[in-house]
XYZ file of N, CA and C in Angstrom:
249
model
N -4.597 17.439 8.649
C -4.603 17.255 7.227
C -6.051 17.285 6.761
N -6.311 17.999 5.710
C -7.663 18.107 5.163
C -7.726 17.435 3.813
N -8.831 16.778 3.597
C -9.063 16.162 2.296
C -10.050 17.028 1.534
N -9.684 17.372 0.357
C -10.565 18.150 -0.504
C -10.993 17.267 -1.675
N -12.275 16.972 -1.701
C -12.802 16.173 -2.798
C -13.381 17.104 -3.848
N -13.192 16.711 -5.078
C -13.754 17.495 -6.165
C -15.266 17.307 -6.174
N -16.019 18.355 -6.413
C -17.472 18.188 -6.469
C -17.872 17.300 -7.641
N -18.930 16.540 -7.434
C -19.404 15.628 -8.471
C -20.055 16.455 -9.576
N -19.611 16.212 -10.786
C -20.179 16.953 -11.922
C -21.403 16.217 -12.413
N -22.536 16.848 -12.336
C -23.773 16.250 -12.815
C -23.914 16.481 -14.318
N -24.443 15.468 -14.942
C -24.693 15.593 -16.365
C -25.923 16.461 -16.578
N -25.909 17.229 -17.632
C -27.056 18.086 -17.926
C -28.059 17.414 -18.841
N -27.670 16.287 -19.391
C -28.551 15.607 -20.322
C -29.657 14.897 -19.526
N -30.921 15.168 -19.860
C -32.019 14.590 -19.067
C -32.104 13.067 -19.153
N -31.729 12.492 -20.271
C -31.784 11.040 -20.390
C -30.758 10.372 -19.473
N -29.573 10.946 -19.407
C -28.543 10.388 -18.526
C -28.954 10.542 -17.069
N -29.572 11.642 -16.713
C -30.066 11.835 -15.345
C -31.129 10.795 -15.009
N -32.058 10.580 -15.932
C -33.118 9.599 -15.693
C -32.529 8.195 -15.556
N -31.553 7.856 -16.407
C -30.929 6.537 -16.322
C -30.152 6.365 -15.018
N -29.503 7.427 -14.546
C -28.771 7.325 -13.282
C -29.728 7.153 -12.103
N -30.883 7.807 -12.167
C -31.892 7.617 -11.117
C -32.399 6.186 -11.134
N -32.676 5.657 -12.336
C -33.134 4.279 -12.442
C -32.072 3.286 -11.968
N -30.811 3.555 -12.282
C -29.734 2.680 -11.819
C -29.634 2.718 -10.295
N -29.774 3.897 -9.707
C -29.748 4.012 -8.251
C -30.902 3.263 -7.602
N -32.101 3.388 -8.177
C -33.254 2.654 -7.653
C -33.066 1.148 -7.792
N -32.438 0.715 -8.885
C -32.182 -0.712 -9.075
C -31.208 -1.234 -8.018
N -30.184 -0.463 -7.711
C -29.216 -0.870 -6.680
C -29.904 -0.958 -5.322
N -30.730 0.039 -4.996
C -31.457 0.007 -3.723
C -32.407 -1.186 -3.688
N -33.063 -1.483 -4.787
C -33.962 -2.636 -4.844
C -33.226 -3.947 -4.638
N -32.062 -4.090 -5.263
C -31.267 -5.315 -5.089
C -30.837 -5.464 -3.640
N -30.418 -4.372 -3.020
C -30.017 -4.437 -1.617
C -31.189 -4.801 -0.713
N -32.373 -4.282 -1.017
C -33.546 -4.622 -0.216
C -33.920 -6.095 -0.384
N -33.850 -6.612 -1.594
C -34.149 -8.029 -1.820
C -33.131 -8.894 -1.086
N -31.873 -8.518 -1.136
C -30.831 -9.251 -0.413
C -31.130 -9.248 1.089
N -31.547 -8.107 1.623
C -31.885 -8.026 3.035
C -33.068 -8.900 3.398
N -34.073 -8.948 2.531
C -35.242 -9.792 2.790
C -34.848 -11.263 2.753
N -33.959 -11.635 1.833
C -33.498 -13.023 1.760
C -32.733 -13.391 3.026
N -31.858 -12.520 3.484
C -31.103 -12.789 4.714
C -32.060 -12.907 5.902
N -33.046 -12.020 5.985
C -34.031 -12.090 7.057
C -34.796 -13.411 7.000
N -35.175 -13.840 5.818
C -35.874 -15.115 5.673
C -35.028 -16.291 6.122
N -33.751 -16.274 5.770
C -32.851 -17.354 6.189
C -32.729 -17.375 7.714
N -32.617 -16.209 8.332
C -32.513 -16.156 9.789
C -33.792 -16.650 10.461
N -34.941 -16.286 9.933
C -36.216 -16.721 10.526
C -36.384 -18.226 10.370
N -36.109 -18.756 9.181
C -36.245 -20.195 8.957
C -35.232 -20.960 9.806
N -34.003 -20.469 9.876
C -32.988 -21.132 10.699
C -33.365 -21.128 12.173
N -33.902 -20.015 12.664
C -34.344 -19.960 14.057
C -35.498 -20.901 14.316
N -36.425 -20.995 13.365
C -37.544 -21.921 13.518
C -37.089 -23.368 13.553
N -36.141 -23.710 12.681
C -35.611 -25.076 12.665
C -34.884 -25.370 13.967
N -34.109 -24.422 14.454
C -33.380 -24.614 15.712
C -34.348 -24.826 16.873
N -35.405 -24.015 16.941
C -36.395 -24.181 18.002
C -37.111 -25.518 17.885
N -37.425 -25.953 16.666
C -38.099 -27.235 16.476
C -37.206 -28.398 16.905
N -35.918 -28.323 16.572
C -34.991 -29.389 16.967
C -34.857 -29.439 18.479
N -34.755 -28.284 19.118
C -34.663 -28.266 20.585
C -35.921 -28.840 21.216
N -37.079 -28.465 20.691
C -38.333 -28.975 21.233
C -38.433 -30.484 21.028
N -38.002 -30.963 19.881
C -38.048 -32.389 19.596
C -37.117 -33.156 20.527
N -35.905 -32.635 20.763
C -34.972 -33.301 21.668
C -35.508 -33.310 23.094
N -36.121 -32.202 23.511
C -36.645 -32.121 24.871
C -37.821 -33.060 25.056
N -38.639 -33.235 24.028
C -39.807 -34.106 24.157
C -39.415 -35.580 24.157
N -38.238 -35.914 23.671
C -37.801 -37.305 23.643
C -37.109 -37.726 24.921
N -36.867 -36.820 25.857
C -36.243 -37.169 27.123
C -37.232 -37.939 27.987
N -36.737 -38.804 28.870
C -37.645 -39.506 29.779
C -38.344 -38.519 30.716
N -39.476 -38.937 31.251
C -40.280 -38.057 32.099
C -39.520 -37.676 33.368
N -38.696 -38.567 33.905
C -37.968 -38.270 35.140
C -36.965 -37.141 34.930
N -36.403 -37.046 33.738
C -35.421 -35.996 33.474
C -36.081 -34.641 33.276
N -37.393 -34.634 32.968
C -38.080 -33.378 32.700
C -38.783 -32.789 33.916
N -38.732 -33.458 35.043
C -39.463 -32.951 36.207
C -38.870 -31.630 36.660
N -39.719 -30.738 37.056
C -39.294 -29.410 37.501
C -38.972 -29.456 38.990
N -37.916 -28.804 39.364
C -37.558 -28.688 40.771
C -38.103 -27.368 41.303
N -38.375 -27.301 42.592
C -38.853 -26.026 43.160
C -37.826 -24.921 42.958
N -38.319 -23.705 42.817
C -37.431 -22.578 42.518
C -36.558 -22.196 43.709
N -36.969 -22.547 44.928
C -36.198 -22.118 46.100
C -35.177 -23.161 46.547
N -34.894 -24.174 45.742
C -33.940 -25.216 46.086
C -32.672 -25.013 45.266
N -31.547 -24.928 45.963
C -30.249 -24.845 45.297
C -29.601 -26.217 45.310
N -29.111 -26.632 44.175
C -28.424 -27.904 44.108
C -26.966 -27.647 43.804
N -26.108 -28.432 44.381
C -24.693 -28.284 44.104
C -23.876 -29.187 45.000
N -22.587 -29.134 44.823
C -21.681 -29.901 45.662
C -20.939 -28.918 46.541
N -20.864 -29.241 47.818
C -20.258 -28.339 48.790
C -19.113 -29.079 49.495
N -18.090 -28.335 49.834
C -16.954 -28.869 50.582
C -16.846 -28.075 51.875
N -16.755 -28.780 53.017
C -16.627 -28.098 54.296
C -15.157 -27.750 54.490
N -14.889 -26.460 54.659
C -13.504 -26.019 54.828
C -13.043 -26.114 56.280
N -13.932 -25.747 57.217
C -13.587 -25.783 58.645
C -14.713 -26.441 59.417
N -14.336 -27.216 60.390
C -15.337 -27.767 61.306
C -15.313 -26.941 62.577
N -16.465 -26.520 63.013
C -16.532 -25.817 64.309
C -16.625 -24.396 64.130
């Protein structure tokens, strides 16, 4: 099945053409401002999240923050067979 769309009829009046260009630029500008606002919210939210995590980590006791060696595995093991 094919869809045939009618071609868009452009106005020949120069004022209407200029106004349509300005309207298109205004729409693009609004979308760009919206994108910048969303980006700002994401950056501020990420900064707040990182600050809260850092604050929580700094309030832990020193014993809980000690680093373990990288070559040590910790876990619980169950022996299935003896021998």
